[in-house]
Every structure is written in structure tokens, then in C-alpha cells.
Amino acid sequence: MPVDLTTTFSGHTFRNPFMNASGVHCMTIQELEELDNSSAGCLITKSATSSERAGNPEPRYVAVPLGSINSMGLPNAGIDYYMKYALDRQANKADSEPIFLSVAGMSVEENLKLLRKVQDSAFNGITELNLSCPNVPGKPQVAYDFETTKIILTKAFEFFDKPLGVKLPPFFDFAHFDAMAEILNQFPLTYVNCINSVGNGLYIDVEKESVVIKPKNGFGGLGGEYVKPTALANVRAFYTRLNPSIKVIGTGGIKTGRDAFEHLLCGATMLQVGTQLHEEGVSIFERLTKELQEVMAEKGYSTIDDFRGKLNSL
Ligand code: SIN
């Protein structure tokens, strides 16, 4: 039976639901073009700040047995660089589906300034506001502050009318799922992306009796297998709480087609891959699409809509 992975999101049809997670393989135009020429359905840029940032000292990303730990500190080439890439791509590949542009300000004002810049540009893609970077010393993850999140979204939607989503940190309590969903449901968001890394983990090298990354005395965001159950829980929690017009992007622990199937079963529409993309490079997208098609064929599903969100309870 033919298996169709095409995915409609924000009015566009992507050939499959897979894309990179912001932060992985998307810092330079060369990396972005490699993604664009891969089997990924779409791509997202590295979260941009107003100006270029060097980020935290190295080592700041380490692959560990069940995933990764990082404290990159938002190194990026600045919004103008990513905006130029997006606008050039729009001009040169007018028939292609649009891309996602990620922005992450260091303050309410900077977030609004970045969104204003996107609004005032000719960018015709989807914007992701990253409210969840755990790695900038002295700057807590914005979305753990519900009041500030509401203030940013209120001010943003006073002028922003292009498709907008937010990248969320993981939540761990039903009271927090409820409270955040209640805020998000007040806004015309296109999507929420669950989850960013599980912030401020600590990985230890026993031989050296040492941490493995330099910034923040070794504390960093966890990705990979460590985080899949938390990611699935957040996808499910928001899929079942948000207005159906707000889609969920599933990010966290996608290593195989079965992992992708689990995210979709929980209700995700698009899927982002971080740690395992870092390990395998862009050829991962060919493998993942093939494996997801195999799982769907085994189960007799011909489209993702046949099973999206239909997770059984006991
Ligand atoms: C980083 O640059 O520190 C990672 C970005 C993020 O987790 O949002």
C-alpha cells in the first residue's frame, strides 16, 4: 500500500513532516542549504538575536551515551544574516514551500524588536519565537515565567500578523500544562513546539571526576533518548489542551521512524530532529522517512491523518 507522508501546516504542503530542530545544522548558509537539499520536509534557522553572538565557551556540546548535553548560549550570525538567507531563498526558489525563521531575544523588548523586523520584511514563511533557551547565564527560560510570556504575546500580536509559533521548554506538572495552555489559547498562534532541551542537566565523566561541558559549571540542556518521554508528554498535554487551530510540533528524542510515529500519535503535526541530526548529518532525513513509511505500512496506515493524535488510553 502506498504511504503518503505529505503534511499540511500553516496553509502549506510539505513532502514529509521532518525538519531540523533550531540549533542543529542551521547556523550558516552552507548548513541551511544542505538541509534544503536533503530529504527533510522543511527547515528552521538557528535562533537569531539582534546582533551576532559568539555564544558560550567550548566545549559546549557533547554527545553522551543516551543523547547530548549542550550549553551553546545562542551563538548565531544575527537576524540580518538569517533574514537575508530567507529572502534570497524566497526570490530564488519561488516555487518552494517557505521555511521557518527562529528568533530569540534577551528581553521582552528585544523579542518585540525582532518580531517587528520580521513583520516589516517581505518574509513569507513561519516565525518561531524561542521562549525556552536554558543556556544564557543569568537569563532564565522565558516560558517558565507565565506572566512575561503573556505580556510578550499580547504585545507581539498587537502588530504581528504573519504565522507565529512559540518554542516551549518542557513542563512537568498538570498545573503548569493547564496554566500555559490557558495563556496560549488566548492568542492566534499557528503552533507550539514541544520541547526545547530539558534544561540544566549535569553529565559527569567518572574517570576525570569532572563535568563534560565548560559553561555554567557543566549544567546544560539535555537532548536525545533522555528526553523522549518528556517530549511526548508535552506534545500530548498541549495537543489535548490547545484550540485545534494551534498545531503542535514534536521535538525530542526522535532517532527512528518509531519515535516519529509516537510523536505523531500524541498529536504532533511537524517533527523536529536535533541530537540525532547532529550525530548522523542530513542523510538522517532519508532514513527517518523510510522508517516512518515502514511503520505506517506495517500498521495499514496510508496517511498520517489516519492516526495523528489517536493515542489510546487504558
Ligand atoms: C543554545 O544556543 O544555547 C541552544 C538554543 C536553545 O536551547 O534554545
PDB file of N, CA, C and O and ligand atoms in Angstrom, residues 46 70-75 130 132-135 196-197, ligand 1:
ATOM      1  N   LYS A  46      18.843  28.828  12.877  1.00  0.00           N
ATOM      2  CA  LYS A  46      19.286  28.988  14.274  1.00  0.00           C
ATOM      3  C   LYS A  46      18.577  30.203  14.875  1.00  0.00           C
ATOM      4  O   LYS A  46      18.401  31.222  14.200  1.00  0.00           O
ATOM      5  N   ASN A  70      24.139  20.252  26.129  1.00  0.00           N
ATOM      6  CA  ASN A  70      24.709  21.440  25.492  1.00  0.00           C
ATOM      7  C   ASN A  70      24.442  22.675  26.308  1.00  0.00           C
ATOM      8  O   ASN A  70      23.442  22.768  27.036  1.00  0.00           O
ATOM      9  N   SER A  71      25.373  23.604  26.183  1.00  0.00           N
ATOM     10  CA  SER A  71      25.145  24.953  26.683  1.00  0.00           C
ATOM     11  C   SER A  71      25.787  25.904  25.675  1.00  0.00           C
ATOM     12  O   SER A  71      26.840  26.487  25.922  1.00  0.00           O
ATOM     13  N   MET A  72      25.128  25.990  24.523  1.00  0.00           N
ATOM     14  CA  MET A  72      25.689  26.758  23.412  1.00  0.00           C
ATOM     15  C   MET A  72      25.661  28.257  23.715  1.00  0.00           C
ATOM     16  O   MET A  72      26.592  28.981  23.352  1.00  0.00           O
ATOM     17  N   GLY A  73      24.587  28.717  24.333  1.00  0.00           N
ATOM     18  CA  GLY A  73      24.485  30.140  24.662  1.00  0.00           C
ATOM     19  C   GLY A  73      24.084  31.011  23.490  1.00  0.00           C
ATOM     20  O   GLY A  73      24.516  32.171  23.388  1.00  0.00           O
ATOM     21  N   LEU A  74      23.272  30.438  22.593  1.00  0.00           N
ATOM     22  CA  LEU A  74      22.736  31.171  21.433  1.00  0.00           C
ATOM     23  C   LEU A  74      23.807  31.807  20.528  1.00  0.00           C
ATOM     24  O   LEU A  74      23.681  32.983  20.158  1.00  0.00           O
ATOM     25  N   PRO A  75      24.825  31.053  20.179  1.00  0.00           N
ATOM     26  CA  PRO A  75      25.720  31.592  19.146  1.00  0.00           C
ATOM     27  C   PRO A  75      24.910  31.712  17.853  1.00  0.00           C
ATOM     28  O   PRO A  75      24.161  30.797  17.504  1.00  0.00           O
ATOM     29  N   ASN A 130      11.505  31.738  20.139  1.00  0.00           N
ATOM     30  CA  ASN A 130      12.096  30.790  21.086  1.00  0.00           C
ATOM     31  C   ASN A 130      12.019  31.373  22.495  1.00  0.00           C
ATOM     32  O   ASN A 130      12.757  32.301  22.831  1.00  0.00           O
ATOM     33  N   SER A 132      12.543  29.577  25.244  1.00  0.00           N
ATOM     34  CA  SER A 132      12.942  28.449  26.085  1.00  0.00           C
ATOM     35  C   SER A 132      14.424  28.117  26.076  1.00  0.00           C
ATOM     36  O   SER A 132      14.791  26.995  26.431  1.00  0.00           O
ATOM     37  N   CYS A 133      15.289  29.059  25.709  1.00  0.00           N
ATOM     38  CA  CYS A 133      16.711  28.713  25.745  1.00  0.00           C
ATOM     39  C   CYS A 133      17.196  28.663  27.195  1.00  0.00           C
ATOM     40  O   CYS A 133      17.086  29.656  27.909  1.00  0.00           O
ATOM     41  N   PRO A 134      17.723  27.514  27.637  1.00  0.00           N
ATOM     42  CA  PRO A 134      18.140  27.406  29.045  1.00  0.00           C
ATOM     43  C   PRO A 134      19.598  27.781  29.282  1.00  0.00           C
ATOM     44  O   PRO A 134      20.093  27.614  30.390  1.00  0.00           O
ATOM     45  N   ASN A 135      20.289  28.274  28.250  1.00  0.00           N
ATOM     46  CA  ASN A 135      21.755  28.290  28.323  1.00  0.00           C
ATOM     47  C   ASN A 135      22.420  29.648  28.383  1.00  0.00           C
ATOM     48  O   ASN A 135      23.635  29.728  28.225  1.00  0.00           O
ATOM     49  N   ASN A 196      11.924  22.249  23.884  1.00  0.00           N
ATOM     50  CA  ASN A 196      13.348  22.559  23.849  1.00  0.00           C
ATOM     51  C   ASN A 196      14.063  21.542  24.746  1.00  0.00           C
ATOM     52  O   ASN A 196      13.426  20.652  25.320  1.00  0.00           O
ATOM     53  N   SER A 197      15.350  21.653  24.903  1.00  0.00           N
ATOM     54  CA  SER A 197      16.085  20.680  25.723  1.00  0.00           C
ATOM     55  C   SER A 197      15.577  20.718  27.175  1.00  0.00           C
ATOM     56  O   SER A 197      15.010  21.710  27.620  1.00  0.00           O
TER      57      SER A 197
HETATM   58  C1  SIN B   1      21.640  27.428  22.702  1.00  0.00           C
HETATM   59  O1  SIN B   1      22.080  28.124  21.783  1.00  0.00           O
HETATM   60  O2  SIN B   1      22.087  27.524  23.845  1.00  0.00           O
HETATM   61  C2  SIN B   1      20.558  26.444  22.446  1.00  0.00           C
HETATM   62  C3  SIN B   1      19.333  27.111  21.981  1.00  0.00           C
HETATM   63  C4  SIN B   1      18.131  26.718  22.774  1.00  0.00           C
HETATM   64  O3  SIN B   1      18.168  25.769  23.546  1.00  0.00           O
HETATM   65  O4  SIN B   1      17.100  27.369  22.610  1.00  0.00           O
END
